[in-house]
Every structure is written in C-alpha cells, then in structure tokens.
mmCIF file of C-alpha atoms in Angstrom:
data_model
loop_
_atom_site.group_PDB
_atom_site.id
_atom_site.type_symbol
_atom_site.label_atom_id
_atom_site.label_comp_id
_atom_site.label_asym_id
_atom_site.label_seq_id
_atom_site.Cartn_x
_atom_site.Cartn_y
_atom_site.Cartn_z
ATOM 1 C CA MET J 137 12.884 -9.788 -16.661
ATOM 2 C CA GLN J 138 13.456 -8.094 -19.991
ATOM 3 C CA TRP J 139 14.725 -4.525 -20.223
ATOM 4 C CA THR J 140 11.501 -2.965 -21.522
ATOM 5 C CA GLU J 141 9.621 -4.313 -18.508
ATOM 6 C CA PHE J 142 12.368 -3.086 -16.166
ATOM 7 C CA ILE J 143 12.209 0.422 -17.651
ATOM 8 C CA GLU J 144 8.434 0.701 -17.296
ATOM 9 C CA THR J 145 8.127 -0.812 -13.829
ATOM 10 C CA MET J 146 11.214 0.944 -12.423
ATOM 11 C CA ALA J 147 9.874 4.294 -13.659
ATOM 12 C CA LEU J 148 6.578 3.689 -11.870
ATOM 13 C CA GLU J 149 8.342 2.677 -8.647
ATOM 14 C CA MET J 150 10.656 5.705 -8.706
ATOM 15 C CA ALA J 151 7.753 8.083 -9.366
ATOM 16 C CA GLY J 152 5.929 6.728 -6.309
ATOM 17 C CA LEU J 153 8.792 6.864 -3.806
ATOM 18 C CA GLU J 154 8.141 9.020 -0.763
ATOM 19 C CA THR J 155 10.749 11.363 0.665
ATOM 20 C CA GLY J 156 13.424 9.351 2.480
ATOM 21 C CA SER J 157 12.910 6.215 0.396
ATOM 22 C CA ILE J 158 15.779 4.210 -1.064
ATOM 23 C CA LEU J 159 15.378 1.591 -3.798
ATOM 24 C CA ILE J 160 18.113 -0.823 -4.869
ATOM 25 C CA VAL J 161 18.039 -3.304 -7.751
ATOM 26 C CA ALA J 162 21.011 -5.677 -7.613
ATOM 27 C CA GLU J 163 22.452 -8.980 -8.678
ATOM 28 C CA PRO J 164 23.787 -11.338 -6.024
ATOM 29 C CA LYS J 165 27.426 -10.722 -5.085
ATOM 30 C CA SER J 166 28.214 -14.250 -6.239
ATOM 31 C CA SER J 167 27.222 -13.172 -9.780
ATOM 32 C CA GLY J 168 29.212 -9.920 -9.726
ATOM 33 C CA GLY J 169 27.291 -7.605 -7.419
ATOM 34 C CA ARG J 170 26.318 -4.956 -9.960
ATOM 35 C CA TYR J 171 23.468 -2.649 -8.946
ATOM 36 C CA VAL J 172 21.537 0.560 -9.450
ATOM 37 C CA GLN J 173 20.075 2.530 -6.591
ATOM 38 C CA CYS J 174 18.048 5.670 -6.082
ATOM 39 C CA ARG J 175 16.956 7.880 -3.251
ATOM 40 C CA GLN J 176 14.061 10.339 -2.996
ATOM 41 C CA LEU J 177 15.251 13.283 -0.917
ATOM 42 C CA GLY J 178 12.214 15.514 -1.484
ATOM 43 C CA LYS J 179 13.839 18.451 -3.242
ATOM 44 C CA GLN J 180 16.236 16.107 -5.027
ATOM 45 C CA PHE J 181 16.101 12.619 -6.543
ATOM 46 C CA TYR J 182 19.510 10.953 -6.594
ATOM 47 C CA ALA J 183 20.419 7.841 -8.603
ATOM 48 C CA GLU J 184 23.584 5.761 -8.909
ATOM 49 C CA VAL J 185 25.037 2.940 -10.966
ATOM 50 C CA VAL J 186 27.825 0.952 -9.333
ATOM 51 C CA ALA J 187 31.364 1.863 -10.385
ATOM 52 C CA ASN J 188 34.094 -0.636 -11.274
ATOM 53 C CA CYS J 189 36.017 0.141 -8.084
ATOM 54 C CA PHE J 190 33.317 -1.649 -6.048
ATOM 55 C CA LEU J 191 33.183 -4.758 -8.255
ATOM 56 C CA PRO J 192 35.361 -7.809 -8.806
ATOM 57 C CA ASP J 193 37.412 -7.637 -12.014
ATOM 58 C CA THR J 194 35.131 -10.150 -13.718
ATOM 59 C CA ALA J 195 32.135 -7.785 -13.365
ATOM 60 C CA HIS J 196 33.863 -4.587 -14.568
ATOM 61 C CA ALA J 197 32.616 -2.473 -17.429
ATOM 62 C CA SER J 198 35.238 -2.241 -20.179
ATOM 63 C CA GLU J 199 36.584 1.140 -21.297
ATOM 64 C CA GLU J 200 33.990 1.091 -24.092
ATOM 65 C CA GLY J 201 31.313 0.156 -21.557
ATOM 66 C CA GLN J 202 32.316 3.096 -19.375
ATOM 67 C CA ARG J 203 31.983 5.400 -22.402
ATOM 68 C CA VAL J 204 28.486 4.014 -22.984
ATOM 69 C CA ILE J 205 27.571 4.719 -19.355
ATOM 70 C CA ALA J 206 28.893 8.280 -19.596
ATOM 71 C CA ASP J 207 27.162 8.846 -22.943
ATOM 72 C CA ALA J 208 23.880 7.719 -21.370
ATOM 73 C CA GLY J 209 24.111 10.713 -19.022
ATOM 74 C CA TRP J 210 25.784 9.289 -15.919
ATOM 75 C CA LYS J 211 28.415 11.408 -14.177
ATOM 76 C CA ALA J 212 31.592 9.636 -13.084
ATOM 77 C CA GLY J 213 33.128 10.483 -9.745
ATOM 78 C CA PRO J 214 36.600 12.027 -9.670
ATOM 79 C CA GLU J 215 39.411 9.580 -10.431
ATOM 80 C CA TRP J 216 40.907 9.967 -6.950
ATOM 81 C CA ALA J 217 37.630 9.108 -5.202
ATOM 82 C CA GLU J 218 35.823 5.800 -5.023
ATOM 83 C CA GLU J 219 32.356 6.913 -6.089
ATOM 84 C CA ASN J 220 29.556 5.435 -8.147
ATOM 85 C CA TRP J 221 28.221 6.869 -11.386
ATOM 86 C CA SER J 222 25.519 9.391 -10.443
ATOM 87 C CA PHE J 223 22.603 11.411 -11.789
ATOM 88 C CA GLU J 224 20.289 13.906 -10.086
ATOM 89 C CA LEU J 225 16.798 15.257 -10.695
ATOM 90 C CA ASN J 226 15.296 18.218 -8.864
ATOM 91 C CA GLY J 227 12.198 17.368 -6.830
ATOM 92 C CA HIS J 228 9.380 14.990 -7.692
ATOM 93 C CA LYS J 229 8.925 14.517 -11.450
ATOM 94 C CA PRO J 230 6.329 13.020 -13.769
ATOM 95 C CA VAL J 231 6.643 9.340 -14.692
ATOM 96 C CA SER J 232 8.082 10.303 -18.106
ATOM 97 C CA GLU J 233 11.221 11.735 -16.481
ATOM 98 C CA TYR J 234 11.659 8.635 -14.336
ATOM 99 C CA ARG J 235 11.216 6.541 -17.489
ATOM 100 C CA THR J 236 14.168 8.432 -18.975
ATOM 101 C CA LEU J 237 16.191 7.689 -15.826
ATOM 102 C CA ALA J 238 15.162 4.019 -15.882
ATOM 103 C CA THR J 239 16.313 3.887 -19.518
ATOM 104 C CA MET J 240 19.667 5.312 -18.401
ATOM 105 C CA MET J 241 19.879 2.570 -15.773
ATOM 106 C CA ALA J 242 19.065 -0.128 -18.324
ATOM 107 C CA THR J 243 21.630 1.279 -20.765
ATOM 108 C CA ALA J 244 24.329 1.291 -18.087
ATOM 109 C CA LEU J 245 23.644 -2.280 -16.999
ATOM 110 C CA ARG J 246 22.861 -3.815 -20.403
ATOM 111 C CA ASP J 247 25.206 -1.911 -22.713
ATOM 112 C CA GLY J 248 27.815 -0.693 -20.245
ATOM 113 C CA TYR J 249 28.218 -3.801 -18.095
ATOM 114 C CA GLY J 250 26.914 -6.379 -20.570
ATOM 115 C CA VAL J 251 24.096 -7.687 -18.353
ATOM 116 C CA PRO J 252 21.781 -9.605 -20.742
ATOM 117 C CA ASP J 253 18.684 -9.459 -18.481
ATOM 118 C CA LEU J 254 17.766 -9.287 -14.808
ATOM 119 C CA THR J 255 17.265 -12.998 -14.204
ATOM 120 C CA GLY J 256 18.408 -13.744 -10.651
ATOM 121 C CA TRP J 257 18.406 -10.086 -9.603
ATOM 122 C CA TYR J 258 16.526 -8.779 -6.561
ATOM 123 C CA CYS J 259 15.291 -5.480 -5.160
ATOM 124 C CA GLU J 260 14.992 -3.912 -1.755
ATOM 125 C CA ALA J 261 13.435 -0.665 -0.617
ATOM 126 C CA TRP J 262 13.059 1.135 2.681
ATOM 127 C CA ASN J 263 12.359 4.600 4.038
ATOM 128 C CA GLU J 264 15.064 6.166 6.201
ATOM 129 C CA SER J 265 12.670 8.941 7.241
ATOM 130 C CA ASN J 266 10.283 6.343 8.619
ATOM 131 C CA GLY J 267 12.550 4.271 10.857
ATOM 132 C CA ASN J 268 13.936 2.252 7.933
ATOM 133 C CA GLU J 269 10.516 0.688 7.410
ATOM 134 C CA PRO J 270 10.352 -1.504 4.299
ATOM 135 C CA VAL J 271 8.735 0.145 1.284
ATOM 136 C CA GLU J 272 6.242 -2.007 -0.576
ATOM 137 C CA LEU J 273 6.942 -2.051 -4.304
ATOM 138 C CA ASP J 274 3.822 -2.353 -6.438
ATOM 139 C CA PHE J 275 5.218 -2.717 -9.943
ATOM 140 C CA LEU J 276 8.764 -4.096 -10.073
ATOM 141 C CA PRO J 277 8.474 -7.888 -10.523
ATOM 142 C CA LEU J 278 11.715 -8.841 -8.811
ATOM 143 C CA PRO J 279 12.053 -10.825 -5.601
ATOM 144 C CA SER J 280 13.082 -9.167 -2.356
ATOM 145 C CA LYS J 281 16.679 -9.342 -1.233
ATOM 146 C CA PRO J 282 17.584 -12.934 -0.367
ATOM 147 C CA ASN J 283 18.549 -13.690 3.214
ATOM 148 C CA ALA J 284 22.299 -13.575 3.789
#
C-alpha cells in the first residue's frame, strides 16, 4: 500500500470509529514491529506512534528521524518514562482532521522510521466498550492480524 492510499483510508477509518474502539496498524515483529495506534474515547481521540524504546535497535528511528516525528506534531514522552509518541484530538472530528492525523502517522513511519511502504503490514481493531468485539474496517486495505 502506498502512503497516499494509507492516508485517505486511515482517515476514513478513524472518522468512523465508535467510542471505545481501538485501531492498530503494524508490521510483523519479525520485520521490526513498528506501529501506529489510535483510540476513540468519545470526548477524546488519542493516537500513538511506537517509540524506539519498544523496538529492536535495527528498527529505531535515528536522531534525525525523531526530529522529523516531533516536527510532524507528535509529542514525545518524558525521557525517564517508556512511552510512545502521542497526539490528541478533542471529541469526534470531521474527516479532514483525521486526514491530518493520518498524514502525521505516514510522516512518522515513512520519514521518521524510513518505512518505504506498508507491504506486509496488518491491522486490527476492536471495541473495548463492546466486550472487545472486533470492529469491521471498511476502507483500510490491509489484512487482519496474522495468527501467532
């Protein structure tokens, strides 16, 4: 999947998430384990990009890559804490705002981590408010999480 398609389809998926839903787009751990994830909390929409501390050295973003991620609008956790890069929106937003967030995700993965495209990546989604029921994704053309 190319980045323009990711941005458009991810924006549509995020805009349609119900309260309690979580959506993760990830590469297999054997390829580095990088990921982005988001969560619709109703009054807040929370998104993350994986931080180096959760990745093998071979999948790390360089110092320049980390600057790119920060410049894209992601907030780094404190140095003493192991936390992902994060970004928050208040409430449900129009697709255009999720498109901006999806662009931030693409920038972090492509320009920050050097991921050329999403070939081999997968997605998974579920709703914690609904007994962890799977959430059907209508737009994102990635396979579901492979069986472990």
